Amino acid sequence: MSNAESSYKNSEGQDLKLFLDIDLKSERIQDFYYKGSLESRYERELEELKSKILNQSYTIALNLKRENLNHEVLLKNGARPLASLSLWLTHQAIEDYLGTTATLKEQPDLLCLCFGIGKTELKKQILIRSDYDLPQIIAETFATSACGSCREPILKAIKNLREEHGLIQGLTHSQTRVDKAGNWIKIKDMYPSDLIIRLDELKNSWMKREGIYDQFQIEIINIEGHHLWLKVLPSKDSDRNEKVLAALSDFWRSEIGALFFLHLAS
C-alpha cells in the first residue's frame, strides 16, 4: 500500500515507478518499493537510498544529497550523470504525497524543475564541449523526460549561451560562415547581411552616445561567424583603435546578447 508515487520513462520506453507509504501522523516513510523495466538497473542505487530513509521523516529524504550516496548508476560511456534518478523519484513521490510541486524550490536559474537542471550547469558543459546539445542533456540529466515543459526553454538557453560566448555548435572555433552541417551561420536569428545592418545601426548610435562620431570612421568590412573585420580611420594609432573596437564589442554584446571578436582590417 502506498500514498505517494512517482514515475519515469526514458526515450526508449523503459520505465521505473517508485511507491512510498508515509505515515500521516509521524510523517515517517513506512514503506519504499519500486517496479518497472529499469528496476534491475537501478536496484542497487534504490536499495541504498531505501536503507537511508526508511522509517525516517520525509524531510530527511528531501534533504538527502547525492554526496550521501555511494552507489549511483553511471551512463553507458562510464561518466557520472548530472542528476540522480533515485533522488528525483523520491522527491516527486513526496511532492505527490504533499499535493504540491513546491518541494523543490523554484529558482530563476532553473530550467528543468523536475531534475533541478539550471543555466549554470548548462554553461559549464557548453564551454567545454562543442557538441553538447539536447540529446546529451537528456542522456546525462534526464531533463525533459518527465513533464517535458522545459524542452523549449532549454533549447533557447543553449542557443543563447553559445551566442553569448561566441561559440558555434560542433566547432572548436567561431570563425566560419557555415556550421558543421554546412548551413549558413545565424546569430540571434539573423543571417550575416541582416546582422551587419543591425550592428552598423548600433555602432552609429554608440559612436554618437560616446561623442566620437566626428572623430572616427568605423566600417564593417567582413564577417565570418562571430568574427568581424572593421576598418577604423584615422588608422595611425592602432593601439587606440583596438581599444575602441574592444569597447564597441562590449556594447554590441550588451545590446544583442552575443559575443563578437573584432579585428582591425588593414
CSV table of C-alpha atoms in Angstrom, one decimal:
chain,number,residue,atom,x,y,z
A,1,MET,CA,0.0,0.0,0.0
A,2,SER,CA,1.3,3.5,-0.8
A,3,ASN,CA,0.1,7.1,-0.6
A,4,ALA,CA,2.9,8.6,-2.6
A,5,GLU,CA,4.3,7.6,-6.0
A,6,SER,CA,6.3,8.9,-8.9
A,7,SER,CA,7.4,7.5,-12.3
A,8,TYR,CA,10.0,8.0,-15.0
A,9,LYS,CA,10.1,6.8,-18.6
A,10,ASN,CA,13.1,7.3,-21.0
A,11,SER,CA,13.1,7.9,-24.7
A,12,GLU,CA,13.2,4.1,-25.3
A,13,GLY,CA,10.0,3.5,-23.4
A,14,GLN,CA,11.8,1.9,-20.4
A,15,ASP,CA,10.2,2.9,-17.1
A,16,LEU,CA,10.7,3.0,-13.3
A,17,LYS,CA,8.0,3.7,-10.7
A,18,LEU,CA,8.6,4.4,-7.0
A,19,PHE,CA,6.0,4.0,-4.3
A,20,LEU,CA,6.2,5.3,-0.7
A,21,ASP,CA,3.9,4.8,2.2
A,22,ILE,CA,4.1,7.8,4.6
A,23,ASP,CA,2.5,7.6,8.0
A,24,LEU,CA,0.0,10.5,8.3
A,25,LYS,CA,0.8,11.2,12.0
A,26,SER,CA,4.5,10.7,12.3
A,27,GLU,CA,5.3,11.6,8.6
A,28,ARG,CA,7.8,8.8,8.6
A,29,ILE,CA,8.3,6.7,5.5
A,30,GLN,CA,6.9,3.2,6.4
A,31,ASP,CA,7.4,1.5,3.0
A,32,PHE,CA,9.6,2.0,0.0
A,33,TYR,CA,9.3,-0.1,-3.1
A,34,TYR,CA,9.6,0.2,-6.9
A,35,LYS,CA,8.9,-1.6,-10.1
A,36,GLY,CA,9.5,-1.2,-13.9
A,37,SER,CA,11.7,-2.3,-16.7
A,38,LEU,CA,14.6,-0.3,-15.3
A,39,GLU,CA,14.2,-1.9,-11.9
A,40,SER,CA,17.3,-4.2,-12.1
A,41,ARG,CA,19.5,-1.4,-13.5
A,42,TYR,CA,18.7,0.9,-10.6
A,43,GLU,CA,18.2,-1.7,-7.9
A,44,ARG,CA,21.5,-1.2,-6.0
A,45,GLU,CA,21.1,2.6,-6.0
A,46,LEU,CA,17.5,2.5,-4.9
A,47,GLU,CA,18.2,-0.1,-2.1
A,48,GLU,CA,20.9,2.2,-0.7
A,49,LEU,CA,18.5,5.1,-0.7
A,50,LYS,CA,15.8,2.9,0.9
A,51,SER,CA,18.2,2.0,3.7
A,52,LYS,CA,18.8,5.7,4.5
A,53,ILE,CA,15.2,7.0,4.5
A,54,LEU,CA,13.0,4.0,5.6
A,55,ASN,CA,11.4,4.8,9.0
A,56,GLN,CA,12.7,8.4,8.7
A,57,SER,CA,10.7,11.6,8.3
A,58,TYR,CA,10.1,12.5,4.7
A,59,THR,CA,12.0,15.7,5.4
A,60,ILE,CA,15.2,13.6,5.9
A,61,ALA,CA,14.7,12.3,2.4
A,62,LEU,CA,14.2,15.7,0.9
A,63,ASN,CA,17.4,16.9,2.4
A,64,LEU,CA,19.5,13.9,1.3
A,65,LYS,CA,22.2,14.9,-1.3
A,66,ARG,CA,23.9,12.8,-4.0
A,67,GLU,CA,27.1,13.1,-1.9
A,68,ASN,CA,25.4,11.0,0.8
A,69,LEU,CA,25.0,8.0,-1.6
A,70,ASN,CA,27.8,5.6,-2.6
A,71,HIS,CA,26.0,3.8,-5.4
A,72,GLU,CA,24.9,5.6,-8.5
A,73,VAL,CA,24.2,4.2,-12.0
A,74,LEU,CA,26.7,5.5,-14.5
A,75,LEU,CA,26.0,6.4,-18.1
A,76,LYS,CA,26.7,4.0,-20.8
A,77,ASN,CA,30.0,5.8,-21.5
A,78,GLY,CA,31.0,5.4,-17.9
A,79,ALA,CA,30.5,9.0,-17.0
A,80,ARG,CA,28.6,10.1,-13.9
A,81,PRO,CA,25.1,11.5,-14.7
A,82,LEU,CA,24.4,15.1,-13.8
A,83,ALA,CA,21.2,14.2,-11.8
A,84,SER,CA,20.3,11.3,-9.5
A,85,LEU,CA,17.2,9.4,-10.8
A,86,SER,CA,16.5,7.7,-7.5
A,87,LEU,CA,16.6,11.0,-5.6
A,88,TRP,CA,14.4,12.7,-8.2
A,89,LEU,CA,11.8,9.9,-8.0
A,90,THR,CA,11.8,10.2,-4.2
A,91,HIS,CA,11.3,14.0,-4.3
A,92,GLN,CA,8.5,13.6,-6.8
A,93,ALA,CA,6.8,10.9,-4.7
A,94,ILE,CA,6.9,13.2,-1.6
A,95,GLU,CA,5.5,16.1,-3.7
A,96,ASP,CA,2.7,13.7,-4.7
A,97,TYR,CA,2.0,13.0,-1.0
A,98,LEU,CA,2.1,16.7,-0.1
A,99,GLY,CA,-0.1,17.6,-3.0
A,100,THR,CA,2.2,20.4,-4.2
A,101,THR,CA,5.1,21.0,-6.6
A,102,ALA,CA,6.7,23.5,-4.3
A,103,THR,CA,9.0,21.0,-2.5
A,104,LEU,CA,11.8,21.7,-4.9
A,105,LYS,CA,12.2,25.4,-4.6
A,106,GLU,CA,12.0,27.2,-7.9
A,107,GLN,CA,14.9,29.4,-8.7
A,108,PRO,CA,15.5,31.8,-11.6
A,109,ASP,CA,18.5,29.7,-12.7
A,110,LEU,CA,16.4,26.6,-13.0
A,111,LEU,CA,15.2,25.4,-16.4
A,112,CYS,CA,14.1,21.9,-15.5
A,113,LEU,CA,12.3,21.9,-12.2
A,114,CYS,CA,11.8,18.2,-12.3
A,115,PHE,CA,15.5,17.4,-12.2
A,116,GLY,CA,16.9,20.6,-11.0
A,117,ILE,CA,18.9,21.4,-14.1
A,118,GLY,CA,19.9,25.1,-14.4
A,119,LYS,CA,21.7,27.6,-16.7
A,120,THR,CA,24.8,27.4,-14.6
A,121,GLU,CA,25.3,23.7,-15.3
A,122,LEU,CA,24.4,24.1,-19.0
A,123,LYS,CA,27.0,26.9,-19.3
A,124,LYS,CA,29.7,24.7,-17.7
A,125,GLN,CA,29.1,21.9,-20.2
A,126,ILE,CA,28.7,24.1,-23.3
A,127,LEU,CA,32.0,25.9,-22.6
A,128,ILE,CA,34.0,22.6,-22.6
A,129,ARG,CA,32.0,20.5,-25.0
A,130,SER,CA,31.4,21.9,-28.5
A,131,ASP,CA,28.8,19.2,-29.4
A,132,TYR,CA,26.8,19.5,-26.2
A,133,ASP,CA,23.2,19.6,-27.1
A,134,LEU,CA,19.7,18.3,-26.2
A,135,PRO,CA,20.4,14.5,-26.8
A,136,GLN,CA,23.4,14.7,-24.4
A,137,ILE,CA,21.4,16.7,-21.8
A,138,ILE,CA,18.6,14.1,-21.9
A,139,ALA,CA,21.0,11.2,-21.6
A,140,GLU,CA,23.0,12.7,-18.7
A,141,THR,CA,20.4,14.6,-16.7
A,142,PHE,CA,17.0,13.1,-17.6
A,143,ALA,CA,15.8,16.7,-18.3
A,144,THR,CA,12.7,16.9,-20.5
A,145,SER,CA,11.9,13.2,-19.7
A,146,ALA,CA,9.3,13.9,-17.1
A,147,CYS,CA,6.7,16.7,-17.9
A,148,GLY,CA,8.6,17.9,-21.0
A,149,SER,CA,7.7,21.5,-20.4
A,150,CYS,CA,11.4,22.5,-20.1
A,151,ARG,CA,12.3,21.4,-23.7
A,152,GLU,CA,11.9,24.7,-25.4
A,153,PRO,CA,13.4,26.8,-22.6
A,154,ILE,CA,16.5,24.5,-22.6
A,155,LEU,CA,16.9,24.7,-26.3
A,156,LYS,CA,16.6,28.5,-26.1
A,157,ALA,CA,19.1,28.7,-23.2
A,158,ILE,CA,21.6,26.5,-25.2
A,159,LYS,CA,21.4,28.8,-28.2
A,160,ASN,CA,21.7,32.0,-26.1
A,161,LEU,CA,24.7,30.7,-24.1
A,162,ARG,CA,26.6,29.8,-27.2
A,163,GLU,CA,25.9,33.2,-28.8
A,164,GLU,CA,26.9,35.0,-25.5
A,165,HIS,CA,30.3,33.3,-25.6
A,166,GLY,CA,30.9,33.4,-29.3
A,167,LEU,CA,30.6,29.6,-29.8
A,168,ILE,CA,29.2,27.6,-32.7
A,169,GLN,CA,27.8,24.1,-32.1
A,170,GLY,CA,30.1,21.3,-33.1
A,171,LEU,CA,33.1,23.5,-33.9
A,172,THR,CA,36.1,24.4,-31.8
A,173,HIS,CA,36.3,27.8,-33.5
A,174,SER,CA,33.8,30.5,-34.4
A,175,GLN,CA,35.4,32.0,-37.5
A,176,THR,CA,33.3,30.4,-40.2
A,177,ARG,CA,30.4,31.3,-42.5
A,178,VAL,CA,28.8,27.8,-42.2
A,179,ASP,CA,28.1,25.5,-39.3
A,180,LYS,CA,29.1,21.8,-39.0
A,181,ALA,CA,26.2,20.8,-41.2
A,182,GLY,CA,27.1,23.3,-43.9
A,183,ASN,CA,24.3,25.7,-43.1
A,184,TRP,CA,24.8,29.5,-43.1
A,185,ILE,CA,25.6,30.8,-39.6
A,186,LYS,CA,22.7,32.7,-38.0
A,187,ILE,CA,23.3,34.8,-34.9
A,188,LYS,CA,20.3,36.0,-32.9
A,189,ASP,CA,18.2,34.5,-35.8
A,190,MET,CA,19.9,36.9,-38.3
A,191,TYR,CA,21.9,35.9,-41.4
A,192,PRO,CA,25.1,37.8,-42.0
A,193,SER,CA,23.6,40.5,-44.2
A,194,ASP,CA,20.8,41.4,-41.7
A,195,LEU,CA,23.2,41.1,-38.8
A,196,ILE,CA,25.7,43.6,-40.4
A,197,ILE,CA,22.9,46.1,-40.9
A,198,ARG,CA,21.8,45.8,-37.3
A,199,LEU,CA,25.4,46.0,-36.0
A,200,ASP,CA,26.0,49.0,-38.1
A,201,GLU,CA,22.9,50.8,-36.7
A,202,LEU,CA,24.0,50.1,-33.2
A,203,LYS,CA,27.6,51.2,-33.9
A,204,ASN,CA,26.4,54.6,-35.2
A,205,SER,CA,24.2,55.1,-32.1
A,206,TRP,CA,27.1,54.1,-29.8
A,207,MET,CA,29.5,56.5,-31.5
A,208,LYS,CA,27.1,59.3,-31.1
A,209,ARG,CA,26.4,58.5,-27.5
A,210,GLU,CA,30.2,58.3,-26.8
A,211,GLY,CA,30.8,61.6,-28.6
A,212,ILE,CA,33.3,60.1,-31.1
A,213,TYR,CA,31.1,60.1,-34.2
A,214,ASP,CA,33.1,63.0,-35.7
A,215,GLN,CA,36.5,61.6,-34.6
A,216,PHE,CA,36.4,58.2,-36.2
A,217,GLN,CA,35.1,56.4,-39.2
A,218,ILE,CA,34.3,52.7,-38.4
A,219,GLU,CA,33.3,50.5,-41.3
A,220,ILE,CA,32.4,46.7,-41.1
A,221,ILE,CA,34.4,45.1,-43.9
A,222,ASN,CA,33.8,41.4,-43.4
A,223,ILE,CA,32.0,38.9,-41.2
A,224,GLU,CA,32.6,35.2,-40.6
A,225,GLY,CA,30.5,33.7,-37.8
A,226,HIS,CA,31.3,35.6,-34.6
A,227,HIS,CA,34.4,37.3,-36.1
A,228,LEU,CA,34.2,40.7,-37.8
A,229,TRP,CA,36.8,42.8,-39.5
A,230,LEU,CA,36.5,46.6,-39.3
A,231,LYS,CA,38.3,49.5,-40.9
A,232,VAL,CA,38.9,52.3,-38.5
A,233,LEU,CA,40.1,55.8,-39.6
A,234,PRO,CA,42.3,57.5,-38.8
A,235,SER,CA,44.4,54.4,-38.7
A,236,LYS,CA,47.8,55.7,-37.5
A,237,ASP,CA,47.1,54.9,-33.8
A,238,SER,CA,46.4,51.1,-33.8
A,239,ASP,CA,46.5,50.8,-30.0
A,240,ARG,CA,43.8,53.4,-29.6
A,241,ASN,CA,41.7,51.8,-32.4
A,242,GLU,CA,42.0,48.4,-30.7
A,243,LYS,CA,40.6,49.9,-27.5
A,244,VAL,CA,37.8,51.5,-29.5
A,245,LEU,CA,36.9,48.1,-31.0
A,246,ALA,CA,37.0,46.4,-27.6
A,247,ALA,CA,34.5,48.9,-26.3
A,248,LEU,CA,32.3,48.5,-29.3
A,249,SER,CA,32.3,44.7,-28.9
A,250,ASP,CA,31.2,45.1,-25.3
A,251,PHE,CA,28.4,47.4,-26.4
A,252,TRP,CA,27.2,45.0,-29.1
A,253,ARG,CA,27.3,42.2,-26.6
A,254,SER,CA,25.1,44.1,-24.1
A,255,GLU,CA,22.6,45.1,-26.8
A,256,ILE,CA,22.4,41.9,-28.8
A,257,GLY,CA,23.4,39.3,-26.3
A,258,ALA,CA,26.2,37.8,-28.5
A,259,LEU,CA,30.0,38.0,-28.3
A,260,PHE,CA,31.8,39.2,-31.3
A,261,PHE,CA,35.6,39.1,-31.9
A,262,LEU,CA,36.6,42.3,-33.7
A,263,HIS,CA,39.7,42.6,-35.8
A,264,LEU,CA,41.3,45.7,-37.3
A,265,ALA,CA,41.3,45.5,-41.1
A,266,SER,CA,44.4,46.7,-42.9
